[in-house]
PDB file of C-alpha atoms in Angstrom:
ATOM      1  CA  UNK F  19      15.888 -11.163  -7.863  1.00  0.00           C
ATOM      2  CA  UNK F  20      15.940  -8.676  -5.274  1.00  0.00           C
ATOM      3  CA  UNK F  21      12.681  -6.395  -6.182  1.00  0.00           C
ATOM      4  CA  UNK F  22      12.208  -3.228  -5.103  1.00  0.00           C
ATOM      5  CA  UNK F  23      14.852  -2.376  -1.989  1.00  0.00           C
ATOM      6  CA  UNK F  24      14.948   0.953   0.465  1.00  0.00           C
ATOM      7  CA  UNK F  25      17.874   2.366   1.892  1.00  0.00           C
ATOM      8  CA  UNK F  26      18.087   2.829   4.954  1.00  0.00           C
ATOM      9  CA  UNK F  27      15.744   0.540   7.147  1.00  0.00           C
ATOM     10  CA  UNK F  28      16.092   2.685  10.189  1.00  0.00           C
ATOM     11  CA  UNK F  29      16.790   5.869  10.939  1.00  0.00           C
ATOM     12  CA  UNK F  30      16.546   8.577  13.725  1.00  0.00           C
ATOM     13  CA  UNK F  31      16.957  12.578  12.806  1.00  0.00           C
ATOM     14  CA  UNK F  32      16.834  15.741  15.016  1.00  0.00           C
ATOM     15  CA  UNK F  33      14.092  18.012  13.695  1.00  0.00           C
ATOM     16  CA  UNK F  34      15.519  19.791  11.289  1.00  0.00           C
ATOM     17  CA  UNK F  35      18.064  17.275   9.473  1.00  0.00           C
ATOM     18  CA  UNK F  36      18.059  16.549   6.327  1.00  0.00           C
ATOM     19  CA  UNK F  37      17.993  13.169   5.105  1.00  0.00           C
ATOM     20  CA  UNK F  38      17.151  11.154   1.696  1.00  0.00           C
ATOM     21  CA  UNK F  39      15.829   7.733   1.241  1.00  0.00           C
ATOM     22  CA  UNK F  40      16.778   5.473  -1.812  1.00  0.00           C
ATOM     23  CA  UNK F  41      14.517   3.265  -3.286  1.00  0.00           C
ATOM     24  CA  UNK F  42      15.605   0.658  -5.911  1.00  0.00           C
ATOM     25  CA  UNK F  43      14.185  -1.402  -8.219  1.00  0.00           C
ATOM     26  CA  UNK F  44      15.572  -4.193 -10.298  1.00  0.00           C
ATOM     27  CA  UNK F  45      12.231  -4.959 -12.861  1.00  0.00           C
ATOM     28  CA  UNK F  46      12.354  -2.495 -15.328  1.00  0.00           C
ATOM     29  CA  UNK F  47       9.364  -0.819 -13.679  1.00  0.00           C
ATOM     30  CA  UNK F  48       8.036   2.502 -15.252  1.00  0.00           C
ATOM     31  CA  UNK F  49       6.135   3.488 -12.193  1.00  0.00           C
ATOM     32  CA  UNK F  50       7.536   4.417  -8.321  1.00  0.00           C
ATOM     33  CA  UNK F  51       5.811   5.267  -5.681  1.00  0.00           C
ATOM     34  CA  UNK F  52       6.691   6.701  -2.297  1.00  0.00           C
ATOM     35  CA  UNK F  53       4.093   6.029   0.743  1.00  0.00           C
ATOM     36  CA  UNK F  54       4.273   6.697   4.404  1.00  0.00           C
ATOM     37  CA  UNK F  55       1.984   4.377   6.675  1.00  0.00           C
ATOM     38  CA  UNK F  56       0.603   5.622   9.848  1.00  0.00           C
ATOM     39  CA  UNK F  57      -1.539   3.814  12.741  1.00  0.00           C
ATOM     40  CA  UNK F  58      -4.707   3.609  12.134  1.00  0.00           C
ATOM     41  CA  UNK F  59      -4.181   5.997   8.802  1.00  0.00           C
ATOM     42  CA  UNK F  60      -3.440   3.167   6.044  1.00  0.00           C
ATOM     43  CA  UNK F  61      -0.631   4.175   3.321  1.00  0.00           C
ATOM     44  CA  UNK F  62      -0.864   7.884   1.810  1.00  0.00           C
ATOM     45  CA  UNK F  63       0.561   8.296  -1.860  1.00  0.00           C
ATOM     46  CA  UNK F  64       3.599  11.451  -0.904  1.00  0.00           C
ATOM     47  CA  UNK F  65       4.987  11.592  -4.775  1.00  0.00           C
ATOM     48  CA  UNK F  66       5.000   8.972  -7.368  1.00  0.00           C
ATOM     49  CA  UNK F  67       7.021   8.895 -10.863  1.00  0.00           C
ATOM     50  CA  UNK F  68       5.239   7.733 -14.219  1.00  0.00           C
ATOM     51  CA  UNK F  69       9.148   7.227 -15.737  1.00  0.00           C
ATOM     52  CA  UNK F  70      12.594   8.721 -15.827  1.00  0.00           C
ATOM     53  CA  UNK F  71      13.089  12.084 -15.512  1.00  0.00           C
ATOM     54  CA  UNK F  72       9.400  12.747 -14.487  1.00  0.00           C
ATOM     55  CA  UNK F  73       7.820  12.989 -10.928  1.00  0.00           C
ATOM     56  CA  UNK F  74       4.189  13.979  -9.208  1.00  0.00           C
ATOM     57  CA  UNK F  75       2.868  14.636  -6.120  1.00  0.00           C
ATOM     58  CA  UNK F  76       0.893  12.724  -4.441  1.00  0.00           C
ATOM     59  CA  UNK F  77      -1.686  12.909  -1.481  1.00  0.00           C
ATOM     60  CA  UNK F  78       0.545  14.560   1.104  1.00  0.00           C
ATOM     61  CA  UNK F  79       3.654  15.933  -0.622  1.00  0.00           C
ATOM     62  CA  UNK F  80       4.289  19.213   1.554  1.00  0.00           C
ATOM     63  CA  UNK F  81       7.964  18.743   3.376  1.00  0.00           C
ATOM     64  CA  UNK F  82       9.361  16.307   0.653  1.00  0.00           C
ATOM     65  CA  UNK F  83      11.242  16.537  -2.689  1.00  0.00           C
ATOM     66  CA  UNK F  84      11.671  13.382  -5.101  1.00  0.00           C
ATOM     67  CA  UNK F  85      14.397  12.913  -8.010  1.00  0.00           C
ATOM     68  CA  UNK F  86      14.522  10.086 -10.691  1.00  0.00           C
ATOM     69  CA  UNK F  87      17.200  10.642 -12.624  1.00  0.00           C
ATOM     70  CA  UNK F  88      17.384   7.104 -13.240  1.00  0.00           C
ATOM     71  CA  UNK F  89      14.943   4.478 -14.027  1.00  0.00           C
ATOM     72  CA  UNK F  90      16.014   1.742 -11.538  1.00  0.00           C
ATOM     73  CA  UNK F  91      16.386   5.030  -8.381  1.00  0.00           C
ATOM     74  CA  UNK F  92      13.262   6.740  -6.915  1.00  0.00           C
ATOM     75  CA  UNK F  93      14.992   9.073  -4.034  1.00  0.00           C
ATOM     76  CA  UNK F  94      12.699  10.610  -1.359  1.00  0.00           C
ATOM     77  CA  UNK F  95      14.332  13.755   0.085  1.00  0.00           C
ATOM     78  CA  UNK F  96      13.399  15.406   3.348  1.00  0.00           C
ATOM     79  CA  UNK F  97      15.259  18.857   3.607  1.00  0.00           C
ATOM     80  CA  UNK F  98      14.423  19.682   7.110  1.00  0.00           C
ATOM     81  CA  UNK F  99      12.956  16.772   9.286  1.00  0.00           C
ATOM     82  CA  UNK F 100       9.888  17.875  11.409  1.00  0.00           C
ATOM     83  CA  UNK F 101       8.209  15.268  14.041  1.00  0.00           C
ATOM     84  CA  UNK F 102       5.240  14.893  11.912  1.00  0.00           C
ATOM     85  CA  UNK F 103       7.365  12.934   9.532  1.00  0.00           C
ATOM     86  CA  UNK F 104       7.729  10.448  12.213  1.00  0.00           C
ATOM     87  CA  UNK F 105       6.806   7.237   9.978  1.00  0.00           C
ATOM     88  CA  UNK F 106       6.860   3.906   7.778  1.00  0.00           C
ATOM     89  CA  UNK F 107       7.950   4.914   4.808  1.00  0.00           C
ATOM     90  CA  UNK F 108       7.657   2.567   1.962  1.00  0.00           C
ATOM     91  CA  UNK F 109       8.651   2.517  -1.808  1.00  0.00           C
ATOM     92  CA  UNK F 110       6.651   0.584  -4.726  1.00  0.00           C
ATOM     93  CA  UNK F 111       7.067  -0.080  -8.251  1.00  0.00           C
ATOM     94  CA  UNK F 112       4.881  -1.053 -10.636  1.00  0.00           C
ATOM     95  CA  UNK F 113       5.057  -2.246 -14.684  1.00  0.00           C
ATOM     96  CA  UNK F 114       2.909   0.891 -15.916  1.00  0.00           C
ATOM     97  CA  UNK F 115      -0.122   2.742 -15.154  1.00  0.00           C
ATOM     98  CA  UNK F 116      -2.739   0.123 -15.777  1.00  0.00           C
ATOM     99  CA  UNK F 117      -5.063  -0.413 -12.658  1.00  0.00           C
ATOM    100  CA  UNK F 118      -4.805  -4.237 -12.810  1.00  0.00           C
ATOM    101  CA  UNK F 119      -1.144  -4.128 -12.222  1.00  0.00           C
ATOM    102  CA  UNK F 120       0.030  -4.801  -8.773  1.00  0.00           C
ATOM    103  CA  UNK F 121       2.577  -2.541  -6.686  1.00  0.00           C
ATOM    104  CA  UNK F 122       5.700  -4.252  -5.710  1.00  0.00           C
ATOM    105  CA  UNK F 123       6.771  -2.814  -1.875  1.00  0.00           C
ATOM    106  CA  UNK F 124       9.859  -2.499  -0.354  1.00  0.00           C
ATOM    107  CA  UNK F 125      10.305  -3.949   2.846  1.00  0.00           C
ATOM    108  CA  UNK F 126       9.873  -0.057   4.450  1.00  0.00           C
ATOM    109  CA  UNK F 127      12.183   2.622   5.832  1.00  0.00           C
ATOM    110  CA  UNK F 128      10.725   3.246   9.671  1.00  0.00           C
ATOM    111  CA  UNK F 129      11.714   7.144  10.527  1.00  0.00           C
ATOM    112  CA  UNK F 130      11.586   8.470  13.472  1.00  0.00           C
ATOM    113  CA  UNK F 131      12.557  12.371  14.250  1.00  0.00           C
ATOM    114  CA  UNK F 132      13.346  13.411  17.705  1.00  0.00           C
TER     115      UNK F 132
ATOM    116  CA  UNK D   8     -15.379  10.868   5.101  1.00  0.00           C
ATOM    117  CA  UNK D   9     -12.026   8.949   3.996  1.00  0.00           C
ATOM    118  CA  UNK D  10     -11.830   7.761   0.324  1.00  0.00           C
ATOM    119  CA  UNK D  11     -11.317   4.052   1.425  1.00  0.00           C
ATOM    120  CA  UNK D  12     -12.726   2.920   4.624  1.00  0.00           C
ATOM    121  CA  UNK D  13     -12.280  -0.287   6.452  1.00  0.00           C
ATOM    122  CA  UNK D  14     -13.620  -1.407  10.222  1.00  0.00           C
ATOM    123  CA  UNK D  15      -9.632  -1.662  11.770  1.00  0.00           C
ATOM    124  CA  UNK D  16     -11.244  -4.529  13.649  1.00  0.00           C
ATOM    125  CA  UNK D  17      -9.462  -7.029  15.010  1.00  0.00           C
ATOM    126  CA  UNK D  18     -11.687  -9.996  14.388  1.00  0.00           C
ATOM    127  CA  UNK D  19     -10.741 -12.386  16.687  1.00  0.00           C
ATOM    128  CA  UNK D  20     -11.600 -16.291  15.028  1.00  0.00           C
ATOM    129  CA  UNK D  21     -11.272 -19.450  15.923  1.00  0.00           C
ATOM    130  CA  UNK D  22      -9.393 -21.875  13.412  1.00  0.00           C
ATOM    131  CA  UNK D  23     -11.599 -23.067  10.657  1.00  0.00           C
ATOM    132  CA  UNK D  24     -14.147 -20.496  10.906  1.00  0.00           C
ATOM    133  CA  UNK D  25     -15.272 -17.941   7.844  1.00  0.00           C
ATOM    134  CA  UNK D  26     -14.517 -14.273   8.651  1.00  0.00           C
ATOM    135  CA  UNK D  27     -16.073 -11.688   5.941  1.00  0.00           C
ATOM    136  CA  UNK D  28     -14.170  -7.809   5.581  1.00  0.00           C
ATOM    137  CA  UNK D  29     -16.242  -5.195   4.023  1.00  0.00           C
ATOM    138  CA  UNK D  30     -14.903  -2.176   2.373  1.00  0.00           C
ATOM    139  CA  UNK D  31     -16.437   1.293   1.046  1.00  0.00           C
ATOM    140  CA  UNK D  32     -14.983   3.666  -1.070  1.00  0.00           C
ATOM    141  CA  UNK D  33     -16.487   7.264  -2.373  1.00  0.00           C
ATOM    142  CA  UNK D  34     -15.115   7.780  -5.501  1.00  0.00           C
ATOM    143  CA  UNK D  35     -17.840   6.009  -7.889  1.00  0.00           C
ATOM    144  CA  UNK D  36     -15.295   6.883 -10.729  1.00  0.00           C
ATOM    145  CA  UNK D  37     -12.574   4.366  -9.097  1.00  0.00           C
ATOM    146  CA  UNK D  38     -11.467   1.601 -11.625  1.00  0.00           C
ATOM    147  CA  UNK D  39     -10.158  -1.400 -10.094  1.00  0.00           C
ATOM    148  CA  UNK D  40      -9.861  -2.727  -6.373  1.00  0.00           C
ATOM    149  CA  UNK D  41      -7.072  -4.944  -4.542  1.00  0.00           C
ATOM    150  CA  UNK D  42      -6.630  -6.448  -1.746  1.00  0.00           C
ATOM    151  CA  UNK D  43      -3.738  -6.666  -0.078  1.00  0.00           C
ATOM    152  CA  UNK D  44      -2.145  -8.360   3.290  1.00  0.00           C
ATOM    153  CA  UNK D  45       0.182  -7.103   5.481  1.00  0.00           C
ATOM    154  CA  UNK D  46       1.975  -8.793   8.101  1.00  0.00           C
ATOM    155  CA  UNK D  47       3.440  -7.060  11.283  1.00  0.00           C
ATOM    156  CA  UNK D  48       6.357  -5.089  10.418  1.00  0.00           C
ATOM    157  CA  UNK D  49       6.754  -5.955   7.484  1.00  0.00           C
ATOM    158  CA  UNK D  50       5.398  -4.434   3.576  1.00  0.00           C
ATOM    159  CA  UNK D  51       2.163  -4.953   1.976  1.00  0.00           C
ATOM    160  CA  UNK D  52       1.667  -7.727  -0.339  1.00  0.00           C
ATOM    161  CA  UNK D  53      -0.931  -8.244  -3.532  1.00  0.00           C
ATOM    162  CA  UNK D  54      -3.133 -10.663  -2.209  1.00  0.00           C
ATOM    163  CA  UNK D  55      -6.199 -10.665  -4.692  1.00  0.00           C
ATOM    164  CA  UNK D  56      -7.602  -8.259  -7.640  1.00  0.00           C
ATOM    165  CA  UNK D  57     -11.128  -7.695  -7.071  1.00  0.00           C
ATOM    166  CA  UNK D  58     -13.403  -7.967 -10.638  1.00  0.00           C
ATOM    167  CA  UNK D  59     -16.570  -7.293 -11.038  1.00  0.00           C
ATOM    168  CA  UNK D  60     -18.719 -10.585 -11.144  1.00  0.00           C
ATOM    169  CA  UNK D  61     -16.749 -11.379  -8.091  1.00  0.00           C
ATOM    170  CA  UNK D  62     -13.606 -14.184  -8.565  1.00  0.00           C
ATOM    171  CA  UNK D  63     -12.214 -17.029  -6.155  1.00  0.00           C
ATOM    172  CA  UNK D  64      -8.975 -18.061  -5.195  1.00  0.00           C
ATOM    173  CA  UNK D  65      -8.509 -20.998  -3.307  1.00  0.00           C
ATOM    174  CA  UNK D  66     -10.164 -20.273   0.245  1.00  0.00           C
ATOM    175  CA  UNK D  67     -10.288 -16.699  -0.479  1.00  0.00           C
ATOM    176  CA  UNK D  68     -13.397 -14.883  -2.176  1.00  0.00           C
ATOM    177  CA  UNK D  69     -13.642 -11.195  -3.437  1.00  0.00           C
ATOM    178  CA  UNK D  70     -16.732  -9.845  -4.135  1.00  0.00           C
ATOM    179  CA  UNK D  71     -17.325  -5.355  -5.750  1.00  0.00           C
ATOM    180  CA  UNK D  72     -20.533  -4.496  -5.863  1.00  0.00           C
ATOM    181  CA  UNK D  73     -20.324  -0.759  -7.611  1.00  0.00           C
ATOM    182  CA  UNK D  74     -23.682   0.307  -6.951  1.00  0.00           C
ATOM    183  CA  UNK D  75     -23.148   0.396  -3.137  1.00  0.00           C
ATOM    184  CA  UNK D  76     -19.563   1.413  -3.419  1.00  0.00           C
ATOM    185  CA  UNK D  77     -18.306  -1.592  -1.297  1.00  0.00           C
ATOM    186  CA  UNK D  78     -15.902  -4.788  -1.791  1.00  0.00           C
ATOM    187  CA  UNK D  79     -15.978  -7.692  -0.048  1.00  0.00           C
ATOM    188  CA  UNK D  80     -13.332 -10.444   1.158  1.00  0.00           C
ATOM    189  CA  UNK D  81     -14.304 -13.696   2.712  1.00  0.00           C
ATOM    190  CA  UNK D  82     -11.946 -16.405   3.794  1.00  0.00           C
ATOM    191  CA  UNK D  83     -12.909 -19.881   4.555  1.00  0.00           C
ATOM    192  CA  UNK D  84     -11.524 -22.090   7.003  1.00  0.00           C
ATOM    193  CA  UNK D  85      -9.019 -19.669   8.192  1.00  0.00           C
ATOM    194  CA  UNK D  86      -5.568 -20.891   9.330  1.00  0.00           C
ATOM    195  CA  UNK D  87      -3.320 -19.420  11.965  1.00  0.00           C
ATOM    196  CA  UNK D  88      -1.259 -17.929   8.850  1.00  0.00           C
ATOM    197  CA  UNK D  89      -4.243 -16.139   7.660  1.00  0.00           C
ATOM    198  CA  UNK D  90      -3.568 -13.383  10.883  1.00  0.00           C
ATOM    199  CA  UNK D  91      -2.778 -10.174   9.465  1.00  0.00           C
ATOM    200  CA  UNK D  92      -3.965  -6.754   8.555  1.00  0.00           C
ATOM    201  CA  UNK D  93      -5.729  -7.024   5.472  1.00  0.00           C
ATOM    202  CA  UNK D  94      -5.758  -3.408   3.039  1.00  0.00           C
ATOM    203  CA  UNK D  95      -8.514  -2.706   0.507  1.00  0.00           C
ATOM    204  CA  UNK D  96      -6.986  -0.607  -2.179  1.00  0.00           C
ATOM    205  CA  UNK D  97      -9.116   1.187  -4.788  1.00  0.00           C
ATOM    206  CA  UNK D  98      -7.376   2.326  -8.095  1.00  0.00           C
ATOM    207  CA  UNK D  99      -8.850   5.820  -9.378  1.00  0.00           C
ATOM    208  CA  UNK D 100     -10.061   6.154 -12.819  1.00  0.00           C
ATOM    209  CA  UNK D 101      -6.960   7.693 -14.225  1.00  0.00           C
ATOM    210  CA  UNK D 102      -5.473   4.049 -13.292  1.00  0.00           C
ATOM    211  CA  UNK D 103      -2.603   5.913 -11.836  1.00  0.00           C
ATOM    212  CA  UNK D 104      -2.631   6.066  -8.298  1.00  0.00           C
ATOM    213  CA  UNK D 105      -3.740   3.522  -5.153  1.00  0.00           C
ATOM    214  CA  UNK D 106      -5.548   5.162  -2.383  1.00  0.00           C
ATOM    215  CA  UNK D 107      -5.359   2.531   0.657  1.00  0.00           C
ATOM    216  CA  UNK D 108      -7.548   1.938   3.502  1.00  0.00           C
ATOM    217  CA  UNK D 109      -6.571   2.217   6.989  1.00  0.00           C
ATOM    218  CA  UNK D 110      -6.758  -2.245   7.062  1.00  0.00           C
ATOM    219  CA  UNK D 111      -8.706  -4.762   9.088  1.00  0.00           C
ATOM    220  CA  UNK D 112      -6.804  -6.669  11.337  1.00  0.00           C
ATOM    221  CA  UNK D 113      -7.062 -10.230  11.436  1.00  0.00           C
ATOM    222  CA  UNK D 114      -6.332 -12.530  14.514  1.00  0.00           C
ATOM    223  CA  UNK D 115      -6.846 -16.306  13.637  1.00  0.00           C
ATOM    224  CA  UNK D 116      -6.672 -17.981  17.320  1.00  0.00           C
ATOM    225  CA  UNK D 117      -6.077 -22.007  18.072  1.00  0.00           C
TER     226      UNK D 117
END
């Protein structure tokens, strides 16, 4: 059962490169998340999706676009890289909006743009 | 003021000792609280829901007290595993979105 899985784990961009990140999850999940984790700053919600088809921002959307065109794919989009997206990026699923239900992470995408 | 704040620490214990993390959070409306761990590198993991009249789980003991705004985790005997950064997570009263703290980080020594 592989969970929730990002693609790519690694990545360096020139400002101004586009890029996307995948996100995968193999649970049936209704909820996906996208987070970016900075020192010293915890995780900060970007965009999240309640189901297929839908998106939302999140805490610190500005510079990023999300699709879900499928249930199983949240994709994270960043049209033109700036340093300040320097990051950890993780993705997270969870079974539906309830509070009491945990968030499943990815193992994290760590960005860094030169 | 953050939503979610944590002391970053690290606490520094010996093996076997107890080691308490507060946690305060603004939003009085918030529904449920988490904790979770998260190990160096790597993603963060549900560790323990947080309930009200406070709940136990092996060495591990949560504690929300809502009229101060803070949650509590206390671990007992702590073992070399136990190192990590440890995030308090508050759920807001919509139920649909996590706001994090910045983590305590825990360094269980020999």
């Amino acid at each position: 059962n592989a969970g929730v899985t990002q693609t790519p784990k690694f990545r360096v961009l020139k400002t101004g490169q586009s890029m996307t990140l995948l996100c995968a999850q193999d649970m049936n999940h209704e909820y996906m998340y996208w987070y970016r984790q900075d020192p010293g700053m915890g995780l900060r919600l970007i965009h999240y999706s309640v189901g297929e088809g839908t998106t939302a921002k999140g805490e610190v959307p500005d510079g990023y676009n999300v699709s879900r065109l499928k249930k199983q794919n949240f994709l994270l989009g960043l049209e033109s890289a700036a340093p300040s997206q320097t990051s950890v990026y993780f993705c997270a699923s969870s079974e539906d909006r309830k509070g009491n239900q945990p968030q499943h992470f990815g193992d994290g995408t760590r960005l860094s743009i030169l | 003021r953050k939503e979610v704040e944590q002391d970053p620490g690290p606490f520094n214990v010996p093996e076997g000792a107890t080691v308490a993390f507060n946690c305060t959070y603004s939003n009085s409306a918030s529904q449920s609280f988490f904790w979770y761990r998260q190990d160096c590198r790597k993603e963060p993991k549900l560790l323990m829901s947080v309930y009200s009249s406070g709940n136990e789980d092996g060495r591990f003991t949560a504690q929300l007290n809502r009229a101060s705004q803070y949650i509590s985790l206390l671990i007992r005997d702590s073992k070399l595993s136990d190192s990590a950064t440890y995030l308090c997570v508050v759920c807001n009263n919509a139920g649909n979105m996590l706001t994090f703290g910045g983590g305590t980080r825990l360094m269980v020594k020999p």
